[in-house]
Short mmCIF file of C-alpha atoms and ligand atoms in Angstrom, two decimals:
data_model
loop_
_atom_site.label_atom_id
_atom_site.label_comp_id
_atom_site.label_asym_id
_atom_site.label_seq_id
_atom_site.Cartn_x
_atom_site.Cartn_y
_atom_site.Cartn_z
CA MET A 1001 -0.02 -0.23 -0.27
CA ALA A 1002 0.69 3.53 -0.46
CA LEU A 1003 0.15 6.73 1.22
CA GLN A 1004 -0.97 9.52 -1.00
CA ALA A 1005 -1.94 12.78 1.43
CA ARG A 1006 -4.46 11.02 3.90
CA THR A 1007 -5.17 7.76 1.67
CA LEU A 1008 -3.52 4.66 1.60
CA ARG A 1009 -4.39 2.65 -1.63
CA CYS A 1010 -3.52 -0.69 -2.88
CA SER A 1011 -2.90 -1.75 -6.34
CA ALA A 1012 -5.62 -3.31 -6.93
CA GLY A 1013 -7.23 0.11 -6.69
CA HIS A 1014 -8.98 -0.16 -3.13
CA SER A 1015 -8.49 3.16 -0.83
CA PHE A 1016 -8.62 3.52 2.33
CA ASP A 1017 -8.86 7.12 4.27
CA LEU A 1018 -7.19 7.90 7.83
CA ALA A 1019 -9.07 8.45 10.38
CA ARG A 1020 -9.00 12.33 11.53
CA GLN A 1021 -7.07 10.75 14.74
CA GLY A 1022 -4.65 9.25 12.86
CA TYR A 1023 -5.28 5.52 12.65
CA VAL A 1024 -7.01 3.60 9.86
CA ASN A 1025 -9.53 0.90 9.43
CA LEU A 1026 -9.13 -1.90 6.93
CA LEU A 1027 -11.72 -3.97 8.66
CA HIS A 1028 -14.61 -4.30 6.30
CA ALA A 1029 -16.55 -7.00 7.92
CA THR A 1030 -18.27 -6.83 11.60
CA VAL A 1031 -16.62 -8.81 14.24
CA PRO A 1032 -18.83 -10.56 17.22
CA LYS A 1033 -20.26 -8.11 19.95
CA GLY A 1034 -17.78 -8.71 22.98
CA THR A 1035 -14.79 -8.84 20.72
CA ALA A 1036 -13.33 -5.42 20.67
CA ASP A 1037 -12.99 -2.85 23.68
CA THR A 1038 -15.77 -0.93 23.67
CA ALA A 1039 -14.84 3.25 24.24
CA ALA A 1040 -15.49 2.99 28.03
CA MET A 1041 -13.08 0.01 28.72
CA VAL A 1042 -10.82 1.82 26.65
CA ALA A 1043 -11.19 5.61 28.56
CA ALA A 1044 -10.96 2.88 31.82
CA ARG A 1045 -7.47 1.28 30.69
CA GLU A 1046 -6.11 4.63 29.58
CA ALA A 1047 -7.01 6.06 32.93
CA PHE A 1048 -5.60 2.83 34.97
CA LEU A 1049 -2.27 2.19 33.16
CA ARG A 1050 -1.58 6.18 33.36
CA ARG A 1051 -1.25 5.37 37.26
CA GLY A 1052 1.85 2.95 36.44
CA PHE A 1053 0.48 -0.16 38.25
CA TYR A 1054 1.37 -2.08 35.23
CA ALA A 1055 4.95 -0.11 34.51
CA PRO A 1056 6.59 -3.40 35.71
CA LEU A 1057 5.42 -5.17 32.66
CA ALA A 1058 5.95 -2.45 30.31
CA HIS A 1059 9.22 -2.27 31.62
CA ALA A 1060 10.01 -5.95 31.38
CA LEU A 1061 8.81 -5.73 27.76
CA ALA A 1062 11.54 -2.91 26.75
CA ALA A 1063 14.30 -4.53 28.51
CA ARG A 1064 14.20 -7.88 26.39
CA VAL A 1065 14.20 -5.82 22.74
CA GLU A 1066 17.51 -5.78 20.59
CA PRO A 1067 18.14 -2.27 19.42
CA GLU A 1068 20.54 -3.41 16.90
CA GLN A 1069 18.00 -5.51 15.29
CA ASP A 1070 14.25 -4.72 16.25
CA ARG A 1071 13.57 -2.62 13.04
CA LEU A 1072 9.69 -3.27 12.37
CA VAL A 1073 7.52 -3.75 15.51
CA ILE A 1074 3.85 -5.13 15.35
CA ASP A 1075 1.77 -5.10 18.77
CA ALA A 1076 -1.08 -7.50 18.19
CA GLY A 1077 -4.16 -6.18 19.98
CA ALA A 1078 -2.34 -2.72 21.17
CA GLY A 1079 -5.08 -1.39 22.49
CA THR A 1080 -4.28 1.73 23.64
CA GLY A 1081 -0.32 1.53 22.87
CA TYR A 1082 0.87 1.53 26.69
CA TYR A 1083 3.01 -1.24 25.73
CA LEU A 1084 4.78 -0.42 22.11
CA THR A 1085 5.10 2.93 23.27
CA HIS A 1086 7.81 1.73 25.87
CA VAL A 1087 8.84 -0.51 23.22
CA LEU A 1088 9.41 2.22 20.82
CA ASP A 1089 11.46 4.51 23.33
CA ALA A 1090 13.96 1.56 23.95
CA LEU A 1091 14.37 1.35 19.88
CA PRO A 1092 15.22 4.63 18.77
CA GLU A 1093 15.14 3.43 14.96
CA ALA A 1094 11.95 1.18 15.18
CA THR A 1095 8.47 1.96 13.27
CA GLY A 1096 5.42 0.14 15.27
CA LEU A 1097 2.30 -1.12 13.99
CA ALA A 1098 -0.55 -1.31 16.08
CA LEU A 1099 -3.42 -4.09 15.43
CA ASP A 1100 -6.72 -4.46 16.83
CA VAL A 1101 -10.19 -4.52 16.42
CA SER A 1102 -11.54 -1.51 18.82
CA ALA A 1103 -11.65 1.95 17.05
CA PRO A 1104 -11.49 3.70 20.35
CA ALA A 1105 -8.52 2.05 21.43
CA LEU A 1106 -6.47 2.92 18.43
CA LYS A 1107 -7.87 6.39 18.49
CA ARG A 1108 -5.17 6.80 21.38
CA ALA A 1109 -2.72 4.29 20.32
CA ALA A 1110 -2.31 6.50 17.26
CA ARG A 1111 -1.50 9.65 18.98
CA ALA A 1112 0.26 7.94 21.74
CA HIS A 1113 4.08 7.77 19.90
CA PRO A 1114 5.65 9.32 16.71
CA ARG A 1115 7.07 6.07 15.05
CA LEU A 1116 3.69 3.89 15.82
CA GLY A 1117 0.69 3.37 13.13
CA ALA A 1118 -2.45 2.36 14.07
CA VAL A 1119 -4.57 -0.37 11.74
CA VAL A 1120 -7.89 -1.73 12.81
CA TRP A 1121 -8.24 -5.62 12.23
CA ASN A 1122 -9.38 -8.70 13.31
CA LEU A 1123 -6.16 -10.73 14.55
CA TRP A 1124 -7.74 -13.89 13.41
CA GLN A 1125 -7.82 -13.11 10.03
CA PRO A 1126 -4.49 -13.21 7.93
CA TRP A 1127 -2.95 -9.76 9.21
CA PRO A 1128 -2.46 -6.66 6.26
CA VAL A 1129 1.28 -7.53 6.66
CA ALA A 1130 4.05 -8.77 4.02
CA SER A 1131 5.41 -12.11 4.91
CA GLY A 1132 8.95 -12.33 7.23
CA VAL A 1133 9.45 -8.31 7.64
CA ALA A 1134 8.76 -8.15 11.10
CA ASP A 1135 11.57 -8.06 13.78
CA LEU A 1136 9.54 -8.44 16.60
CA VAL A 1137 6.11 -8.78 17.22
CA VAL A 1138 4.75 -7.94 20.81
CA ASN A 1139 1.39 -9.62 22.31
CA VAL A 1140 -0.13 -8.76 25.54
CA PHE A 1141 -3.31 -10.19 26.86
CA ALA A 1142 -4.26 -10.01 23.43
CA PRO A 1143 -5.43 -13.00 21.12
CA ARG A 1144 -2.53 -15.12 19.75
CA ASN A 1145 -2.46 -16.07 16.45
CA ALA A 1146 0.47 -18.80 16.06
CA ASP A 1147 0.03 -18.95 11.92
CA GLU A 1148 0.39 -15.13 11.90
CA PHE A 1149 3.60 -14.87 14.68
CA ARG A 1150 4.79 -17.46 12.28
CA ARG A 1151 4.28 -15.88 8.96
CA VAL A 1152 5.19 -12.43 9.66
CA LEU A 1153 8.66 -12.78 11.26
CA ALA A 1154 12.03 -12.67 9.57
CA PRO A 1155 14.07 -15.42 10.77
CA GLY A 1156 15.72 -14.48 13.75
CA GLY A 1157 12.68 -12.13 14.35
CA ARG A 1158 11.36 -12.17 17.85
CA LEU A 1159 7.81 -13.02 19.65
CA LEU A 1160 7.01 -11.31 23.02
CA VAL A 1161 4.19 -12.51 24.71
CA ALA A 1162 2.48 -11.30 28.32
CA GLY A 1163 -0.57 -12.54 29.85
CA PRO A 1164 -1.71 -13.01 33.56
CA GLY A 1165 0.39 -15.07 35.87
CA PRO A 1166 0.12 -17.00 38.74
CA GLY A 1167 -2.27 -15.00 41.58
CA HIS A 1168 -2.63 -11.68 39.38
CA LEU A 1169 -5.48 -10.03 41.21
CA ALA A 1170 -6.62 -12.89 42.58
CA ASP A 1171 -7.78 -11.19 46.10
CA LEU A 1172 -9.62 -8.53 43.85
CA ALA A 1173 -11.41 -11.94 42.10
CA ASP A 1174 -12.46 -13.40 45.15
CA ASP A 1175 -13.61 -10.44 47.20
CA LEU A 1176 -15.53 -9.37 43.31
CA GLY A 1177 -16.49 -12.51 42.46
CA LEU A 1178 -14.94 -11.83 38.77
CA LEU A 1179 -14.63 -13.73 35.77
CA ASP A 1180 -11.68 -16.44 36.15
CA VAL A 1181 -8.63 -14.33 35.30
CA GLY A 1182 -6.52 -17.50 34.75
CA THR A 1183 -2.80 -18.10 34.72
CA ASP A 1184 -1.54 -17.94 30.71
CA LYS A 1185 -1.74 -20.65 29.38
CA THR A 1186 1.89 -21.02 28.33
CA GLU A 1187 2.19 -24.75 27.21
CA ARG A 1188 -0.48 -24.10 25.05
CA LEU A 1189 1.42 -21.38 23.49
CA ASP A 1190 4.23 -23.64 23.20
CA ALA A 1191 2.44 -26.13 22.12
CA ALA A 1192 0.94 -24.03 19.34
CA LEU A 1193 4.57 -22.39 18.16
CA ALA A 1194 6.47 -25.48 18.99
CA ASP A 1195 7.27 -25.49 14.51
CA GLY A 1196 9.53 -22.63 13.65
CA PHE A 1197 9.96 -21.03 16.99
CA ARG A 1198 12.36 -21.84 19.85
CA LEU A 1199 11.59 -20.30 23.89
CA VAL A 1200 14.26 -17.79 24.60
CA ASP A 1201 13.19 -17.14 27.87
CA ARG A 1202 10.13 -16.90 30.42
CA ALA A 1203 9.86 -15.02 33.37
CA ASP A 1204 7.61 -14.14 36.23
CA VAL A 1205 7.11 -10.43 36.82
CA THR A 1206 5.08 -9.75 40.02
CA ASP A 1207 4.49 -6.62 42.50
CA ARG A 1208 2.12 -5.65 45.15
CA VAL A 1209 0.16 -2.80 44.39
CA THR A 1210 -2.60 -0.82 46.64
CA PHE A 1211 -5.96 0.04 44.63
CA THR A 1212 -8.48 3.13 45.50
CA PRO A 1213 -11.86 2.44 44.46
CA ASP A 1214 -11.43 4.29 41.70
CA ASP A 1215 -8.77 1.91 40.68
CA VAL A 1216 -10.53 -1.03 41.21
CA ARG A 1217 -13.38 -0.03 38.84
CA ASP A 1218 -10.99 0.75 36.63
CA VAL A 1219 -9.03 -2.50 36.63
CA VAL A 1220 -12.34 -4.36 36.05
CA LEU A 1221 -13.82 -2.35 33.61
CA MET A 1222 -11.25 -1.88 31.16
CA GLY A 1223 -11.14 -6.09 30.55
CA PRO A 1224 -13.91 -8.80 29.91
CA ASN A 1225 -15.86 -8.37 32.98
CA ALA A 1226 -17.29 -5.09 31.39
CA HIS A 1227 -18.89 -7.45 29.12
CA HIS A 1228 -20.52 -9.27 31.87
CA LEU A 1229 -21.24 -6.32 34.67
CA HIS A 1230 -25.04 -6.81 34.95
CA ARG A 1231 -24.36 -10.36 35.57
CA ASN A 1232 -24.39 -11.74 39.03
CA GLY A 1233 -24.68 -8.04 40.27
CA LEU A 1234 -21.34 -7.12 39.49
CA ALA A 1235 -22.26 -3.50 38.86
CA ASP A 1236 -23.47 -3.30 42.19
CA ARG A 1237 -20.65 -4.48 43.72
CA LEU A 1238 -18.08 -2.24 42.27
CA ALA A 1239 -20.26 0.81 43.28
CA ALA A 1240 -20.14 -0.35 46.95
CA VAL A 1241 -16.30 -0.65 46.78
CA THR A 1242 -15.07 2.17 49.56
CA ASP A 1243 -12.43 0.55 51.27
CA PRO A 1244 -9.94 3.39 50.43
CA ARG A 1245 -6.52 0.87 49.87
CA THR A 1246 -7.53 -2.61 48.57
CA THR A 1247 -3.67 -4.80 48.38
CA THR A 1248 -3.21 -6.84 45.47
CA THR A 1249 -1.13 -8.94 43.46
CA THR A 1250 -0.08 -8.28 39.84
CA ALA A 1251 1.50 -11.11 38.00
CA PHE A 1252 2.66 -11.52 34.64
CA THR A 1253 4.11 -14.22 32.49
CA VAL A 1254 6.45 -12.67 29.85
CA SER A 1255 7.75 -15.51 27.30
CA VAL A 1256 10.35 -14.79 24.48
CA TYR A 1257 10.48 -16.56 21.29
CA GLU A 1258 12.79 -16.57 18.39
CA ARG A 1259 11.58 -17.30 15.03
CA LEU A 1260 13.75 -20.51 13.52
CA GLY A 1261 15.52 -19.66 9.90
C1 SAM B 2577 -7.17 -6.90 27.31
S1 SAM B 2577 -6.69 -6.13 26.01
C2 SAM B 2577 -5.47 -5.68 25.68
C3 SAM B 2577 -4.79 -4.51 25.39
C4 SAM B 2577 -3.17 -4.11 25.81
N1 SAM B 2577 -2.44 -5.31 24.90
C5 SAM B 2577 -2.83 -3.77 26.90
O1 SAM B 2577 -2.62 -4.65 27.66
O2 SAM B 2577 -3.42 -2.84 27.30
C6 SAM B 2577 -6.99 -6.80 24.79
C7 SAM B 2577 -7.42 -6.45 23.50
O3 SAM B 2577 -7.43 -6.96 22.13
C8 SAM B 2577 -8.44 -6.90 21.31
N2 SAM B 2577 -8.91 -8.00 20.64
C9 SAM B 2577 -9.58 -8.41 20.97
N3 SAM B 2577 -10.00 -9.47 19.90
C10 SAM B 2577 -9.37 -8.97 19.10
C11 SAM B 2577 -9.14 -9.33 17.62
N4 SAM B 2577 -9.97 -10.53 17.40
N5 SAM B 2577 -8.43 -8.46 16.35
C12 SAM B 2577 -8.08 -7.72 17.04
N6 SAM B 2577 -7.97 -7.53 18.47
C13 SAM B 2577 -8.68 -7.62 19.06
C14 SAM B 2577 -9.47 -5.75 22.01
O4 SAM B 2577 -10.14 -4.40 21.01
C15 SAM B 2577 -8.46 -4.87 23.25
O5 SAM B 2577 -7.72 -4.28 22.73
#
């Protein structure tokens, strides 16, 4: 695709206008309700991440990049671009591509970093990316399409995957009756990547944090529980949180895979 003024054009004659906020929507199909993060979830996510509770994960990702090698970085399921921004700050020469099915999320991502482009796309479809061009793919709490990881990464390129670690927000989940946060399905991921990848590093990043009632509401409302607020009275339980200090654990598992040549 070539960018002419504020329109992307492909050789087959299709054209896609850049939105005012700087992202482009290449998706011409609808996705099932509950797939994309809504504007309210995105607002909660941005407010919560801004307070720094998940900064240890952002730093863990940024510490695992390779400045000599990483030129094109794709964040698959980038949300507001919080993690991709940290990764790009660690890679002064790199360009970032944020893929996500949520336009409200990408409105924020598009403005989050000067070297970041943002494209609305469904990760379960073949990505709008040529084969073997990416040096680094980042995937944080987002759908994992192993076939596309394999296709878009250049030989020697790396895949950084992060998800919930053991005990992530466990106290909150018990108190509020949240959907199972689950630990990361690392065995399943290892199996899906057995062909064409080598696991080079796996680390748990944990912290004890203290939340205000607003922090509690935002961390719940930015995730999948937001799609089920009126089931089991969760909205009422959230509204009733008044304890000024709720202490809980954040736990993330970060896996680094290398794309074999
Ligand atoms: C839990 S959020 C994580 C966002 C970001 N990585 C972060 O941690 O802040 C999951 C993201 O995946 C996106 N998503 C869910 N299903 C998707 C799909 N099929 N294709 C593209 N994005 C999807 C959602 O819109 C949301 O932004």
